[in-house]
CSV table of C-alpha atoms and ligand atoms in Angstrom, one decimal:
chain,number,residue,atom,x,y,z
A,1,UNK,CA,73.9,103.8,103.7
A,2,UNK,CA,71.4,102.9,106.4
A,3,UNK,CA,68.2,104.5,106.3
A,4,UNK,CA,66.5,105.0,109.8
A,5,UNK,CA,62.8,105.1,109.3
A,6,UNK,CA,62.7,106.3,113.1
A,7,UNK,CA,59.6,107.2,115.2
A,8,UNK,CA,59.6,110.3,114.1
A,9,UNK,CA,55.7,111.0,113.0
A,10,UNK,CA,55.6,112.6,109.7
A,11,UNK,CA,54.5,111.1,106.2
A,12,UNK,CA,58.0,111.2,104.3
A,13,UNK,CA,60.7,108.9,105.0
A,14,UNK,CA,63.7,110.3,107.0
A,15,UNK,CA,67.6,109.4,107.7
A,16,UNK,CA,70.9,110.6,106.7
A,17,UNK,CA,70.4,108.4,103.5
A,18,UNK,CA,68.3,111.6,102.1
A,19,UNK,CA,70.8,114.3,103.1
A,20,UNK,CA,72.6,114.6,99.6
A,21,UNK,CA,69.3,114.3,98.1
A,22,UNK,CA,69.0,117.0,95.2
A,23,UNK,CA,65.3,118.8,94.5
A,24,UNK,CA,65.5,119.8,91.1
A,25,UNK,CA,63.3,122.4,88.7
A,26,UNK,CA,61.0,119.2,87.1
A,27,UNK,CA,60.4,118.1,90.4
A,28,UNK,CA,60.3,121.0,92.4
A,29,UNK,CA,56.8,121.9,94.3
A,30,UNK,CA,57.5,125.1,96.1
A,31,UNK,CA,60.4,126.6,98.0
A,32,UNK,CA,61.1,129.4,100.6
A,33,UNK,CA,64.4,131.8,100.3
A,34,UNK,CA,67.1,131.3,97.9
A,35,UNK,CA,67.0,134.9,97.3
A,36,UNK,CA,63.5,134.7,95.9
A,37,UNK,CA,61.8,135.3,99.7
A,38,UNK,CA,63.4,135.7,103.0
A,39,UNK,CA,64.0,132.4,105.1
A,40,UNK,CA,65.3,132.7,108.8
A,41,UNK,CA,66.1,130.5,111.2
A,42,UNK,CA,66.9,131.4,114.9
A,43,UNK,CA,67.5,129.3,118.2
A,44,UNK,CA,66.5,130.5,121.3
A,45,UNK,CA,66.9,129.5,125.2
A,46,UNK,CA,63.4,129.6,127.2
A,47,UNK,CA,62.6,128.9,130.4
A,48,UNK,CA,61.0,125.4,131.4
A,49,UNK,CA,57.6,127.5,132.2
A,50,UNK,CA,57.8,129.3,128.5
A,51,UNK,CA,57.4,127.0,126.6
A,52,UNK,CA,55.8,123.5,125.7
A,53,UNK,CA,58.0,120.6,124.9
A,54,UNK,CA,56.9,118.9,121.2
A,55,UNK,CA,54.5,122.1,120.6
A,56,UNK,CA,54.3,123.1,116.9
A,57,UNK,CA,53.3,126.1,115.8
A,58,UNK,CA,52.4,127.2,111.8
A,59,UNK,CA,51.3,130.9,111.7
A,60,UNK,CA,50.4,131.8,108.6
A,61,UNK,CA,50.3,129.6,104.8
A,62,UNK,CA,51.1,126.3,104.6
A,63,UNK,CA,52.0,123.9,102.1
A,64,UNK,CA,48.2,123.0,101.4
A,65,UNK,CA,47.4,126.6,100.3
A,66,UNK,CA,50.1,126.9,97.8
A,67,UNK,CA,50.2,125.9,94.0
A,68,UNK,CA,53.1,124.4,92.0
A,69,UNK,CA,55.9,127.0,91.5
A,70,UNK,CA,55.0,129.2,94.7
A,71,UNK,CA,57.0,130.8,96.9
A,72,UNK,CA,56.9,132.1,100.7
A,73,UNK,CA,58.4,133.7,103.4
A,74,UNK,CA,59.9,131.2,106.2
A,75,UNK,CA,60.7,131.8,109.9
A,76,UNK,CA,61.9,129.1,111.7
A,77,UNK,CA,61.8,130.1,115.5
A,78,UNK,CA,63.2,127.6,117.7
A,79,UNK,CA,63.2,127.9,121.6
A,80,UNK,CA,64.8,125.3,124.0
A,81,UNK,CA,64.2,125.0,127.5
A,82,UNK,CA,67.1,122.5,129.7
A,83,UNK,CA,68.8,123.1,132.4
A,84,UNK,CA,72.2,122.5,131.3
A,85,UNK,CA,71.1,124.3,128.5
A,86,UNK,CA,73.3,127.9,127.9
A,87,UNK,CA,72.6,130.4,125.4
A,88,UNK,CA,75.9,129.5,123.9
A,89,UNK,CA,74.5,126.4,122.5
A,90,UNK,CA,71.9,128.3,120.9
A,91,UNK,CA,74.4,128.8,117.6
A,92,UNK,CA,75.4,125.3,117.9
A,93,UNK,CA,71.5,123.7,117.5
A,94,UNK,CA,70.7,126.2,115.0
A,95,UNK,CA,73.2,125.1,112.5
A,96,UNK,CA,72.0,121.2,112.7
A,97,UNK,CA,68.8,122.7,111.1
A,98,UNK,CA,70.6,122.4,107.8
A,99,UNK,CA,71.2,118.5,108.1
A,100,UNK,CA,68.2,117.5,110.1
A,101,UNK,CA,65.7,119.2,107.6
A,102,UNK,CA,68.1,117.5,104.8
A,103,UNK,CA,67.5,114.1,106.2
A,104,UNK,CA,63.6,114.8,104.7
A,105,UNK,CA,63.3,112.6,101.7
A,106,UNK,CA,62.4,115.0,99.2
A,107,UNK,CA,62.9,118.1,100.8
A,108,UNK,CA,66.4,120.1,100.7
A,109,UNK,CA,67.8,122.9,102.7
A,110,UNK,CA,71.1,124.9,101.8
A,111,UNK,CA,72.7,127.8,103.6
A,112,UNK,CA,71.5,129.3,107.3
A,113,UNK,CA,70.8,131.9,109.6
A,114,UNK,CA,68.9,134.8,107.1
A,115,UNK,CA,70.1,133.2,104.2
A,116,UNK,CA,68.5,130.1,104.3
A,117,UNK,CA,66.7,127.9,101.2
A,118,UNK,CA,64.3,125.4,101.4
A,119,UNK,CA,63.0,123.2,98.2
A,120,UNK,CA,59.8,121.4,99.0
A,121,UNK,CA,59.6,118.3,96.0
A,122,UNK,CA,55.9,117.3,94.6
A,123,UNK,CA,56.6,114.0,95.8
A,124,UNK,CA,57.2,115.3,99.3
A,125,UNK,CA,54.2,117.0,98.9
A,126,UNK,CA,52.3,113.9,97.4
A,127,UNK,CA,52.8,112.1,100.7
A,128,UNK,CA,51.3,114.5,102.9
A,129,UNK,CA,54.6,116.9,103.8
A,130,UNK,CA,53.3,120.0,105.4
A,131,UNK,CA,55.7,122.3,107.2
A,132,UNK,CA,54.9,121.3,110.6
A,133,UNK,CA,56.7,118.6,109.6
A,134,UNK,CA,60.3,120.5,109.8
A,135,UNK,CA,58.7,121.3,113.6
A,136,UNK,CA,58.5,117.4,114.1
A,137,UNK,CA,61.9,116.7,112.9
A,138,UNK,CA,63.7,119.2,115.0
A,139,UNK,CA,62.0,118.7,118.1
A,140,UNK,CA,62.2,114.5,117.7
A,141,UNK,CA,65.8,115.1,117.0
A,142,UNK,CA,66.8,118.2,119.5
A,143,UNK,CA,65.8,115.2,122.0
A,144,UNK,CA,67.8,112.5,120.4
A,145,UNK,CA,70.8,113.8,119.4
A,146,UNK,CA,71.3,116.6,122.4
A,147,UNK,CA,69.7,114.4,125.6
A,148,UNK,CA,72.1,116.3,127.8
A,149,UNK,CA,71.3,119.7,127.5
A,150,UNK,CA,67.8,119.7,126.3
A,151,UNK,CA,64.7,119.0,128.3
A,152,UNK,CA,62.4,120.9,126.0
A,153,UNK,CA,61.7,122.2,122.8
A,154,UNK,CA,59.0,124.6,121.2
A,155,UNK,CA,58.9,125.3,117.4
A,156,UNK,CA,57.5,128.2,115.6
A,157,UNK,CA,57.2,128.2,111.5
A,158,UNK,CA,56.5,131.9,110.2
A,159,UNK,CA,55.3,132.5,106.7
A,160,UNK,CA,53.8,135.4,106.6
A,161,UNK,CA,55.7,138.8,104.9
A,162,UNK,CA,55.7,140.6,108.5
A,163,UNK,CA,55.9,137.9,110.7
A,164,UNK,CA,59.6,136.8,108.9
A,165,UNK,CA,60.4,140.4,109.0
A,166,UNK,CA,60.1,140.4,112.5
A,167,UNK,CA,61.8,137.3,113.5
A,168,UNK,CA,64.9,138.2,110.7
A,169,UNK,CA,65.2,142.1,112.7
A,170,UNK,CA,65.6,140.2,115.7
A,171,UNK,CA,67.8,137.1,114.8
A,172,UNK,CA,70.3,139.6,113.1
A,173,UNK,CA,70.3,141.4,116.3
A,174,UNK,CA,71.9,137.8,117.6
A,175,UNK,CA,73.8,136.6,115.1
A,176,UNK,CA,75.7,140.2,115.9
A,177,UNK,CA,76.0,139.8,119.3
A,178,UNK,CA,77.2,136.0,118.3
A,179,UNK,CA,79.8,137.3,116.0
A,180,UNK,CA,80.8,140.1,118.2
A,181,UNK,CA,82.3,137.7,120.9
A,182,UNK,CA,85.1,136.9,119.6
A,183,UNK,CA,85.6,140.4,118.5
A,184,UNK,CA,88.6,141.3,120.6
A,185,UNK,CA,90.5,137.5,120.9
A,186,UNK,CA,92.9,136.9,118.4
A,187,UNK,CA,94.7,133.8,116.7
A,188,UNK,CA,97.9,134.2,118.8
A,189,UNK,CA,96.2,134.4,122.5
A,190,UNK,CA,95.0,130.6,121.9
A,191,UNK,CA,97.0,127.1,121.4
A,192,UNK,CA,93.9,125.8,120.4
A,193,UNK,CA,91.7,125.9,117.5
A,194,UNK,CA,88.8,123.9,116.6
A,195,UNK,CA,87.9,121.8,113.4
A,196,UNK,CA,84.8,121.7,111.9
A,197,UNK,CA,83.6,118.5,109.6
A,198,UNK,CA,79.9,119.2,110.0
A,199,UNK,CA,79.9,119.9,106.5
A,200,UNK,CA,81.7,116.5,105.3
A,201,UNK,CA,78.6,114.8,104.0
A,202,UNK,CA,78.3,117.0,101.2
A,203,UNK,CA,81.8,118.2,100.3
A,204,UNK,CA,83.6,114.6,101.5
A,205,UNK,CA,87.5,116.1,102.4
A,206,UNK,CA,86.5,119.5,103.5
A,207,UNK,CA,87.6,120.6,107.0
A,208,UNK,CA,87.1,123.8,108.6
A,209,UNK,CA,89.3,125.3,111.1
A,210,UNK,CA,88.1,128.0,113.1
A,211,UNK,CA,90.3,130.0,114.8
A,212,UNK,CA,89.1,133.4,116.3
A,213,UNK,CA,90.3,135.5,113.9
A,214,UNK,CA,88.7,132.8,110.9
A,215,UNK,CA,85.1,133.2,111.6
A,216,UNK,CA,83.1,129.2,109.8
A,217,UNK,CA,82.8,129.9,106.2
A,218,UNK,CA,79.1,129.3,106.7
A,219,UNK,CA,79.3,132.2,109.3
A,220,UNK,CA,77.1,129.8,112.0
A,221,UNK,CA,80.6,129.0,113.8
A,222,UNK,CA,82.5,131.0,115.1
A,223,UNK,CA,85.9,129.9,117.8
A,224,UNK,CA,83.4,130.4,120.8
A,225,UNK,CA,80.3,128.3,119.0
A,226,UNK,CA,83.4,125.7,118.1
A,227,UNK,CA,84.4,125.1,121.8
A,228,UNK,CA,80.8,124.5,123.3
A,229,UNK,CA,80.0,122.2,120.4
A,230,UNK,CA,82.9,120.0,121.4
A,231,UNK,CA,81.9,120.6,125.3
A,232,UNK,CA,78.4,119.1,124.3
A,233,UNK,CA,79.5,116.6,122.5
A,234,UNK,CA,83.1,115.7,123.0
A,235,UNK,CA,83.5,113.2,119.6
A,236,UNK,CA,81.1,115.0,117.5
A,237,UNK,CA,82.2,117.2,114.7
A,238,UNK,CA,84.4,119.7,116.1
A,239,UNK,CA,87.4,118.3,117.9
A,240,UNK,CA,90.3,120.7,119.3
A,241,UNK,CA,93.3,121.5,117.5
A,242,UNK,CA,96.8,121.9,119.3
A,243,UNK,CA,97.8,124.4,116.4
A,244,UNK,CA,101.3,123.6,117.2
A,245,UNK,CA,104.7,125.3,116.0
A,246,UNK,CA,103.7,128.4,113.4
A,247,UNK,CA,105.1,127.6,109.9
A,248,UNK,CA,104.1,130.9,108.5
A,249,UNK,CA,102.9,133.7,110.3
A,250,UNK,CA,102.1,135.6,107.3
A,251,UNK,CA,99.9,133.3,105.4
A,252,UNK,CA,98.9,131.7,108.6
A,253,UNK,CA,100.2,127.9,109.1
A,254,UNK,CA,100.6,125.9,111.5
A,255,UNK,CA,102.2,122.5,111.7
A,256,UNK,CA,99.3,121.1,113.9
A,257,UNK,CA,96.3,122.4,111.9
A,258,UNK,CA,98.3,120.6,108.7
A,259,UNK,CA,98.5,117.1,110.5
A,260,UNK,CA,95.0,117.5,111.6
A,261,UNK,CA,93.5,118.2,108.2
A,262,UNK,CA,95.6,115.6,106.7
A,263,UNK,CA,94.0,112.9,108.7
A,264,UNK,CA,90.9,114.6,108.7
A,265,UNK,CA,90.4,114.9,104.7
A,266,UNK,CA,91.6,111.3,104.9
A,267,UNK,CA,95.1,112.8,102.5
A,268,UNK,CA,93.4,114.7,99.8
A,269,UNK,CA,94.5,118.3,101.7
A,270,UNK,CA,97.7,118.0,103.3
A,271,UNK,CA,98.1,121.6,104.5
A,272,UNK,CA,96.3,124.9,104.0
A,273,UNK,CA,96.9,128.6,104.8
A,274,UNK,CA,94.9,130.3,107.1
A,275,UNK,CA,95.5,134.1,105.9
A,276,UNK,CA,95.2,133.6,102.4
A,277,UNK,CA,93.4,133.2,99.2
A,278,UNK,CA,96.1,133.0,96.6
A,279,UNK,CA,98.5,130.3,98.0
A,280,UNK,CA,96.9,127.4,99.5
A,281,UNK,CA,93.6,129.0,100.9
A,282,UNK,CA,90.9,127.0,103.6
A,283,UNK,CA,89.1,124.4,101.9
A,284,UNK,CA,85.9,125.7,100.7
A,285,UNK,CA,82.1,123.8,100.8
A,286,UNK,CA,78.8,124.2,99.5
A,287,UNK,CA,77.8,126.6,102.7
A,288,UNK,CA,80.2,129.8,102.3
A,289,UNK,CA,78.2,133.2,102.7
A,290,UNK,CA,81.1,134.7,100.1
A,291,UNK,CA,83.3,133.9,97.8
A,292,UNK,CA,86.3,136.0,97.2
A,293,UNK,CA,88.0,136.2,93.9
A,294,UNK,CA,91.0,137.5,92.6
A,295,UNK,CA,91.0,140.4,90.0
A,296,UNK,CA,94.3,140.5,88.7
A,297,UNK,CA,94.0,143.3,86.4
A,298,UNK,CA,93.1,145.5,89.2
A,299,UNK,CA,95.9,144.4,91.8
A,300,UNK,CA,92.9,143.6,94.0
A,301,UNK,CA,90.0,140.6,94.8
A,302,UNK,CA,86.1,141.0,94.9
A,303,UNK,CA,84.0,138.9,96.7
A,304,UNK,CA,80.4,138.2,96.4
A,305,UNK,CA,77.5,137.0,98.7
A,306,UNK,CA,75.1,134.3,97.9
A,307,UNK,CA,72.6,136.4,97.8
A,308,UNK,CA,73.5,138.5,95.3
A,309,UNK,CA,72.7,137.0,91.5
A,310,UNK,CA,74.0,138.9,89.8
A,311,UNK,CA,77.8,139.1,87.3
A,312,UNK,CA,80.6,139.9,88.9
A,313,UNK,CA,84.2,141.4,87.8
A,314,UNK,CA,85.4,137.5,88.2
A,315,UNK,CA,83.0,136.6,85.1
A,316,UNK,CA,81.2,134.3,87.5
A,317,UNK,CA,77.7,135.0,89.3
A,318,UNK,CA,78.3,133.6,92.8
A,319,UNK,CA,75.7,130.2,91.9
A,320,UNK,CA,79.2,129.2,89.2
A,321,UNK,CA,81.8,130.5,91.2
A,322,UNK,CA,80.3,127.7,94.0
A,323,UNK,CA,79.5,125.4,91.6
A,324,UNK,CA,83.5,125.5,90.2
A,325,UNK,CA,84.8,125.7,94.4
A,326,UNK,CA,82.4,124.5,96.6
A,327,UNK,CA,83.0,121.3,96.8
A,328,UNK,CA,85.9,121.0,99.8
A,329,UNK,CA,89.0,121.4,97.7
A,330,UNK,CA,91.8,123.9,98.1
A,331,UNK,CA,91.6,126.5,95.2
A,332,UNK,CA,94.4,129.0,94.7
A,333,UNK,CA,93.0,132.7,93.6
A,334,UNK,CA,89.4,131.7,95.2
A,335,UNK,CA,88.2,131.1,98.8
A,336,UNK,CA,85.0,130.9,100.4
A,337,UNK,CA,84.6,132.7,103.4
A,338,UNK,CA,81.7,134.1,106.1
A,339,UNK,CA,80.6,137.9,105.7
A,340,UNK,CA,81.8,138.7,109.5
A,341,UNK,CA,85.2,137.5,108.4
A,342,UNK,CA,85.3,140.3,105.6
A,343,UNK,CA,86.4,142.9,108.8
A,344,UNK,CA,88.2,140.3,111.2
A,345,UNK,CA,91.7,141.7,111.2
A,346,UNK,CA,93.5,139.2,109.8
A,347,UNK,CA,91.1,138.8,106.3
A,348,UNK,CA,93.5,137.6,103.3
A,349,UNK,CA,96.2,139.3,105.3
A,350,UNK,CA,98.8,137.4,103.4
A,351,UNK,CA,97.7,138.8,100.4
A,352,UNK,CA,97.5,142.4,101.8
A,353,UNK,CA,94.1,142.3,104.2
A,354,UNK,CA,91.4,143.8,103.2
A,355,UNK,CA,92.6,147.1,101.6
A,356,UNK,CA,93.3,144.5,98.8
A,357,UNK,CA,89.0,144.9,97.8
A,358,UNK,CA,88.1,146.4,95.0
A,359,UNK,CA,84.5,145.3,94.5
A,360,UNK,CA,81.9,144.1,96.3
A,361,UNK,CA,77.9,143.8,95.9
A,362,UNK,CA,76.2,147.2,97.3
A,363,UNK,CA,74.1,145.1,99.3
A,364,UNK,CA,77.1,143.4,100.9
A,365,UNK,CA,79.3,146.7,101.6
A,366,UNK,CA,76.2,148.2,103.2
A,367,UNK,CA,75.3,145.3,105.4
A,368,UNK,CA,79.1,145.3,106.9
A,369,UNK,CA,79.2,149.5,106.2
A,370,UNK,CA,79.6,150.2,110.2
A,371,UNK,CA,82.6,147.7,110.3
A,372,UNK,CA,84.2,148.5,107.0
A,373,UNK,CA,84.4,152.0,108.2
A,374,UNK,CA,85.9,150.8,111.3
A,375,UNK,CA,88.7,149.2,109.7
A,376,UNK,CA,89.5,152.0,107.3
A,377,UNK,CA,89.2,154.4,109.8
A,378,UNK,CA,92.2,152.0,111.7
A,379,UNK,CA,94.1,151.2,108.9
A,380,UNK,CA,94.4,154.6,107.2
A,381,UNK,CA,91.6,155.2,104.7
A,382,UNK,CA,88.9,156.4,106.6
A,383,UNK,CA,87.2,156.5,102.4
A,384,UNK,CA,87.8,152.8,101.9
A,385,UNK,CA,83.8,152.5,102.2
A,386,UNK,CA,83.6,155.0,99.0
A,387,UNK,CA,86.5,153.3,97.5
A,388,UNK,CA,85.4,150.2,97.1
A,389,UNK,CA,83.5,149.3,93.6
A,390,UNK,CA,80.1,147.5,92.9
A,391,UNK,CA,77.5,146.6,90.3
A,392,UNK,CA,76.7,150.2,90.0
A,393,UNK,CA,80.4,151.3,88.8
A,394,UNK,CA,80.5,148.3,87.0
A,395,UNK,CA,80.8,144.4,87.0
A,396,UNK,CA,84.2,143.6,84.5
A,397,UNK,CA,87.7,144.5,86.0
A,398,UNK,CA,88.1,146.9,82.6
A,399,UNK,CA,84.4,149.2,84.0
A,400,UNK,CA,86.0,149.3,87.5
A,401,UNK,CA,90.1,150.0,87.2
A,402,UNK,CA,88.8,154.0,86.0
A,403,UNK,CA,87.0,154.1,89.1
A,404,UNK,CA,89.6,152.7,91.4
A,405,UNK,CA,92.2,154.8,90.0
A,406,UNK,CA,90.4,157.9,90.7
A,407,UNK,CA,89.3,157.1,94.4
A,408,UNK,CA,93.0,156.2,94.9
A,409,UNK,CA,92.3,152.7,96.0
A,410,UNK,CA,95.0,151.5,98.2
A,411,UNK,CA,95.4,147.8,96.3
A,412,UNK,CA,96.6,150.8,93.1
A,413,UNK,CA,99.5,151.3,95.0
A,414,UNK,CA,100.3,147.6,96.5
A,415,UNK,CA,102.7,145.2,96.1
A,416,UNK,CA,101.3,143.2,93.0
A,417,UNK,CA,99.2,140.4,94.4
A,418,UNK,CA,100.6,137.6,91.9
A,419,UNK,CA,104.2,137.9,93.1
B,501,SF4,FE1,81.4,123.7,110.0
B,501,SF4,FE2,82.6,124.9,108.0
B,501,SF4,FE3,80.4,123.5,107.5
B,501,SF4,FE4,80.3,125.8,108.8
B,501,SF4,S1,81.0,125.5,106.7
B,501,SF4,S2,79.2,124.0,109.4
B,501,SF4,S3,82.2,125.8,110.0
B,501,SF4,S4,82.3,122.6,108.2
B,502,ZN,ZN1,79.3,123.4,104.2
C-alpha cells in the first residue's frame, strides 16, 4: 500500500494506507456517536458569495478540552460552492466523509448521515489532532478528488448538545427529501441500475447494486445519488448496469446484475437476488443501517438498527449480527439493508414483503411510523404498525409468537417462509 503523506496540513499522517485502521478500547482517546452521543454529517450547496473556500469553523469543545474516555456531540456541516456544482451531488460528497476521515492515521469513522461514529486514538491525539483537522481533510480533498464540480468549500464542526440538535433536525429533513426521490420510480421503468464498490476497501468482494426500488444498504445511495456519482466521475465507484434479461422476477435477478458482480467481486459472488433475504440475498458490508433476520418460529423476520444495543428475537444484538455478516458475503436467512428500504415496495418481496415483520426496535418502527402506516394502509392492514413486536413485548421468538397471534399478524397466516 502506498502511503501519500500529501500537502494536506495537519499533524497525523494521512492516505488510504490508514483506512482499515482499527481504534480499539486500550488505545481509544475519545469518540463522538456510536450511539453513546449524536454525530451528523450533512453536505450542503452554497453560493460562491456564502461562503469562504478552506474556512474552518469549530463551535464549541474540542479535542484539547476533553479527558481520556470522553464523549461529545458531533456536527459535521459541510457547504460547497461550484458552478457545476448541483444539489444532487450533495449525497454523493457527503458519503466520501466516511473514507476521507478514515484515511486519518489514528482516527476511524463508521456509519453516516445521523448515525455516524468517530474514534479519536491517544496517539492521534499525541501528535497534535484536533478536530479542525477533519475540516482540513475534507476541504484539501473536496478539491482534489472533485476539481470539476467544486470551486469551494466551507466546513463547520458542531459539538455542542444544541448546536447537533439543530444541524441533525435539519439534515433529516434532507436525507427525506433525498430518499423521497425515488419514491415513485420503480425497478421495471429502468434498464439500468448502478453498482456501488465504495465500500470494497473494507469488505473486499462486496458490491452493491442499487436499483430504485433497493435503496444503498448504508442508506447514503440511493438510484438517483448512483447515477450523478457516475456523471461526476465516469470510472469511479459506481459504474452502470445493463440489468439485462430478468431470471426471476420474484426474488429479483437479473442476468446482467450477475455478470457484473461476478467480475466485480473478482468470482467470490456469482449471482445474488435482489428481493430476498432467504435465497441468495445482496451482499452485505460493514455500513448497513439494519439487519434483518429470520425468525423461523414465528413464520416472520425482525430487523434491527445500529443504533439500537440492545438483544433481539435473533439471539444477536445488532454489533454480532454485523460482526457474523458484515463483511461482503452473501448470507442466506440474514441481509443488511438501509431503513428507507424497510417501506420501498418491493422489501424481501420474495419472501412475502414486509407483512413478513414481526419485530422491530420501537425506536426504528417509530422513526419509519408515517411510512409503515402507509404501506399497511395499501396492503390491507391498516394495524400493521400495532402488529408489529419490539423490546417491550419481548426480545426471544417464544415472548413474541403470544403477541403476534393475538394482533393477528399477517406472516401467522403466510405461506411458511422456509419452503
Ligand atoms: Fe456503496 Fe453499498 Fe457501501 Fe453504501 S454500503 S457506500 S451503496 S457499497
Ligand atoms: Zn460498507
Amino acid at each position: 500500500l502506498k502511503v501519500t503523506v500529501s500537502d494536506i496540513n495537519i499533524p497525523c499522517s494521512f492516505g488510504p494506507a490508514y483506512e482499515g485502521e482499527r481504534v480499539r478500547g486500550a488505545d481509544l482517546h475519545s469518540q463522538m456517536g456510536g450511539g453513546k452521543t449524536q454525530c451528523t454529517e450533512l453536505v450542503k450547496r452554497a453560493e460562491m458569495n456564502e461562503i469562504e473556500d478552506g474556512k474552518v469553523i469549530v463551535v464549541g469543545k474540542d479535542i484539547p478540552d476533553l479527558s481520556e474516555g470522553d464523549t461529545l456531540d458531533l456536527g459535521i456541516f459541510i457547504q460547497i460552492a461550484g458552478r457545476e456544482f448541483q444539489e444532487d451531488f450533495e449525497p454523493i460528497m457527503e458519503r466520501q466523509i466516511h473514507h476521507l476521515v478514515n484515511y486519518i492515521q489514528g482516527i476511524m469513522h463508521i456509519g453516516q448521515r445521523d448515525i455516524s461514529w468517530v474514534r479519536v486514538s491517544k496517539s492521534a491525539v499525541d501528535k497534535g489532532f484536533t478536530l479542525k483537522d477533519i475540516g482540513v481533510v475534507l476541504h484539501a480533498k473536496f478539491h482534489q478528488e472533485f476539481q470539476k464540480i467544486v470551486d469551494k468549500v466551507q466546513v463547520t464542526l458542531y459539538t455542542g448538545k444544541e448546536d447537533v440538535a439543530k444541524l441533525t433536525a435539519t439534515a433529516r429533513a434532507e436525507y427525506k427529501t433525498r430518499d423521497e426521490r425515488v419514491d415513485k420510480m420503480t425497478d421495471e421503468d429502468v434498464e439500468i441500475f448502478y453498482s456501488c464498490s465504495l465500500c470494497q476497501s473494507f469488505a473486499p468482494n462486496h458490491v452493491c447494486t442499487v436499483s430504485p426500488e433497493r435503496t444503498g444498504l448504508c442508506g447514503a445511495y440511493n438510484w438517483m445519488d448512483c447515477r450523478a456519482a457516475f456523471e461526476i466521475n465516469p470510472t469511479g465507484p459506481n459504474q452502470p448496469i445493463e440489468k439485462g434479461e430478468c431470471l426471476d422476477p420474484v426474488l429479483g435477478q437479473w442476468k446482467g446484475v450477475n455478470e457484473f458482480v461476478e467480475k466485480a467481486s473478482r468470482g467470490a459472488v456469482t449471482h445474488y437476488n435482489f428481493y430476498s433475504m432467504v435465497i441468495d440475498p445482496m451482499t452485505t458490508c460493514g455500513c448497513c443501517e439494519c439487519i434483518a433476520a429470520m425468525l423461523p418460529s414465528c413464520n416472520g423476520v425482525m430487523t434491527v438498527n445500529r443504533e439500537f444495543a440492545g438483544d433481539t428475537p435473533s439471539g444477536m444484538k445488532f454489533t454480532t449480527l454485523a460482526g457474523v455478516m458484515g463483511g461482503g458475503a452473501s448470507s442466506p436467512g440474514f441481509v443488511g439493508h438501509s431503513k428507507y428500504n424497510i417501506t420501498q415496495r418491493k422489501f424481501i418481496k420474495g419472501d412475502g414483503g414486509l407483512l413478513r415483520m414481526v419485530w422491530m426496535p420501537k425506536m426504528l418502527k417509530e422513526e419509519i411510523k408515517d411510512r409503515l402506516d402507509k404501506y399497511g394502509e395499501e396492503n390491507g392492514y391498516p394495524d400493521f404498525y400495532n402488529m408489529i413486536a419490539d423490546e417491550t413485548v419481548g426480545t426471544t421468538e417464544e415472548e413474541i409468537l403470544p403477541f403476534l397471534e393475538e394482533k393477528g399478524h399477517p406472516a401467522m397466516s403466510m405461506d411458511p417462509l422456509i419452503g
